[in-house]
Amino acid sequence: MQRVINEVEEKLRAGDSKLTPRREHILRVLLENKDKHLSAEEIYNLVKQKAPDVGLATVYRTLELFLDFDIIHSIDFGDGRKRYEFGGERGEGHHHHHLVCTSCGKIIEVNEDLLEDLEKQVTEAYNFTITDHELKFFGYCKECAVKED
């Protein structure tokens, strides 16, 4: 984790920003919950447990800063709240997709890039350079599907 924190610190410093202690608390929460898609309020509640002096406004400003520096991604799953996930540069490397349960709200990551062939077709057919994509499937998770039957 410390290696990633140092990398983020260098990235911010290169862009004339700093990794303040409050920002580091927020970053640590994101890193400790890499497998989750947390809202700003959820991040705030987790940060408050370790750093009670961090306010909600600080969390929002820090998330915007991290978005600007491509340290995190924001995703809207159709519930009216932005969710955040830690990740590398947008448009580079491996893409992943999400399955969203419309009953319980569970979010499951699909770690295969399902759109690679489609991207190539679109690029060739429309002479369009794709830099990123996002795919969300909505339905019922295994547990909720059993309840629906």
mmCIF file of N, CA, C and O in Angstrom, residues 77 98-108 136-146 148:
data_model
loop_
_atom_site.group_PDB
_atom_site.id
_atom_site.type_symbol
_atom_site.label_atom_id
_atom_site.label_comp_id
_atom_site.label_asym_id
_atom_site.label_seq_id
_atom_site.Cartn_x
_atom_site.Cartn_y
_atom_site.Cartn_z
ATOM 1 N N PHE A 77 -24.192 4.162 -11.219
ATOM 2 C CA PHE A 77 -24.908 2.911 -11.419
ATOM 3 C C PHE A 77 -26.415 3.113 -11.493
ATOM 4 O O PHE A 77 -27.182 2.185 -11.293
ATOM 5 N N HIS A 98 -19.386 -4.051 -15.032
ATOM 6 C CA HIS A 98 -20.104 -4.236 -13.787
ATOM 7 C C HIS A 98 -21.472 -4.868 -14.000
ATOM 8 O O HIS A 98 -22.162 -4.558 -14.964
ATOM 9 N N LEU A 99 -21.841 -5.741 -13.065
ATOM 10 C CA LEU A 99 -23.170 -6.305 -12.981
ATOM 11 C C LEU A 99 -23.815 -5.644 -11.763
ATOM 12 O O LEU A 99 -23.244 -5.672 -10.664
ATOM 13 N N VAL A 100 -24.969 -5.032 -11.953
ATOM 14 C CA VAL A 100 -25.626 -4.290 -10.877
ATOM 15 C C VAL A 100 -26.953 -4.954 -10.556
ATOM 16 O O VAL A 100 -27.831 -5.052 -11.420
ATOM 17 N N CYS A 101 -27.097 -5.408 -9.311
ATOM 18 C CA CYS A 101 -28.361 -6.015 -8.890
ATOM 19 C C CYS A 101 -29.354 -4.907 -8.580
ATOM 20 O O CYS A 101 -29.099 -4.053 -7.723
ATOM 21 N N THR A 102 -30.465 -4.903 -9.285
ATOM 22 C CA THR A 102 -31.470 -3.859 -9.103
ATOM 23 C C THR A 102 -32.335 -4.100 -7.871
ATOM 24 O O THR A 102 -33.116 -3.240 -7.495
ATOM 25 N N SER A 103 -32.145 -5.253 -7.223
ATOM 26 C CA SER A 103 -32.907 -5.548 -6.018
ATOM 27 C C SER A 103 -32.138 -5.142 -4.758
ATOM 28 O O SER A 103 -32.619 -4.345 -3.968
ATOM 29 N N CYS A 104 -30.916 -5.660 -4.582
ATOM 30 C CA CYS A 104 -30.155 -5.397 -3.356
ATOM 31 C C CYS A 104 -29.058 -4.349 -3.541
ATOM 32 O O CYS A 104 -28.478 -3.891 -2.565
ATOM 33 N N GLY A 105 -28.747 -3.997 -4.792
ATOM 34 C CA GLY A 105 -27.726 -2.984 -5.048
ATOM 35 C C GLY A 105 -26.309 -3.522 -5.136
ATOM 36 O O GLY A 105 -25.366 -2.762 -5.325
ATOM 37 N N LYS A 106 -26.141 -4.836 -5.004
ATOM 38 C CA LYS A 106 -24.800 -5.429 -5.087
ATOM 39 C C LYS A 106 -24.187 -5.123 -6.452
ATOM 40 O O LYS A 106 -24.874 -5.140 -7.470
ATOM 41 N N ILE A 107 -22.884 -4.851 -6.450
ATOM 42 C CA ILE A 107 -22.150 -4.576 -7.680
ATOM 43 C C ILE A 107 -21.065 -5.641 -7.818
ATOM 44 O O ILE A 107 -20.248 -5.821 -6.919
ATOM 45 N N ILE A 108 -21.075 -6.336 -8.938
ATOM 46 C CA ILE A 108 -20.115 -7.402 -9.200
ATOM 47 C C ILE A 108 -19.262 -6.977 -10.387
ATOM 48 O O ILE A 108 -19.790 -6.563 -11.420
ATOM 49 N N LYS A 136 -22.370 -1.667 -18.186
ATOM 50 C CA LYS A 136 -23.083 -2.066 -16.970
ATOM 51 C C LYS A 136 -24.270 -2.929 -17.379
ATOM 52 O O LYS A 136 -25.016 -2.566 -18.278
ATOM 53 N N PHE A 137 -24.409 -4.056 -16.715
ATOM 54 C CA PHE A 137 -25.577 -4.906 -16.882
ATOM 55 C C PHE A 137 -26.419 -4.780 -15.621
ATOM 56 O O PHE A 137 -25.888 -4.829 -14.511
ATOM 57 N N PHE A 138 -27.730 -4.618 -15.795
ATOM 58 C CA PHE A 138 -28.635 -4.511 -14.659
ATOM 59 C C PHE A 138 -29.518 -5.753 -14.612
ATOM 60 O O PHE A 138 -29.984 -6.226 -15.646
ATOM 61 N N GLY A 139 -29.723 -6.279 -13.436
ATOM 62 C CA GLY A 139 -30.551 -7.468 -13.274
ATOM 63 C C GLY A 139 -30.548 -7.903 -11.828
ATOM 64 O O GLY A 139 -30.493 -7.075 -10.922
ATOM 65 N N TYR A 140 -30.585 -9.226 -11.598
ATOM 66 C CA TYR A 140 -30.647 -9.763 -10.242
ATOM 67 C C TYR A 140 -29.437 -10.636 -9.966
ATOM 68 O O TYR A 140 -29.076 -11.494 -10.774
ATOM 69 N N CYS A 141 -28.824 -10.437 -8.799
ATOM 70 C CA CYS A 141 -27.725 -11.307 -8.388
ATOM 71 C C CYS A 141 -28.299 -12.690 -8.054
ATOM 72 O O CYS A 141 -29.522 -12.869 -8.006
ATOM 73 N N LYS A 142 -27.431 -13.638 -7.810
ATOM 74 C CA LYS A 142 -27.856 -15.010 -7.549
ATOM 75 C C LYS A 142 -28.832 -15.094 -6.379
ATOM 76 O O LYS A 142 -29.861 -15.757 -6.469
ATOM 77 N N GLU A 143 -28.522 -14.376 -5.282
ATOM 78 C CA GLU A 143 -29.380 -14.431 -4.114
ATOM 79 C C GLU A 143 -30.761 -13.823 -4.393
ATOM 80 O O GLU A 143 -31.788 -14.364 -3.986
ATOM 81 N N CYS A 144 -30.797 -12.699 -5.071
ATOM 82 C CA CYS A 144 -32.074 -12.029 -5.350
ATOM 83 C C CYS A 144 -32.872 -12.752 -6.419
ATOM 84 O O CYS A 144 -34.105 -12.736 -6.399
ATOM 85 N N ALA A 145 -32.190 -13.411 -7.359
ATOM 86 C CA ALA A 145 -32.885 -14.165 -8.393
ATOM 87 C C ALA A 145 -33.691 -15.310 -7.774
ATOM 88 O O ALA A 145 -34.798 -15.607 -8.214
ATOM 89 N N VAL A 146 -33.139 -15.916 -6.726
ATOM 90 C CA VAL A 146 -33.850 -16.986 -6.031
ATOM 91 C C VAL A 146 -35.114 -16.441 -5.374
ATOM 92 O O VAL A 146 -36.166 -17.069 -5.408
ATOM 93 N N GLU A 148 -36.860 -13.916 -6.410
ATOM 94 C CA GLU A 148 -37.796 -13.504 -7.455
ATOM 95 C C GLU A 148 -38.585 -14.681 -8.025
ATOM 96 O O GLU A 148 -39.652 -14.494 -8.589
#
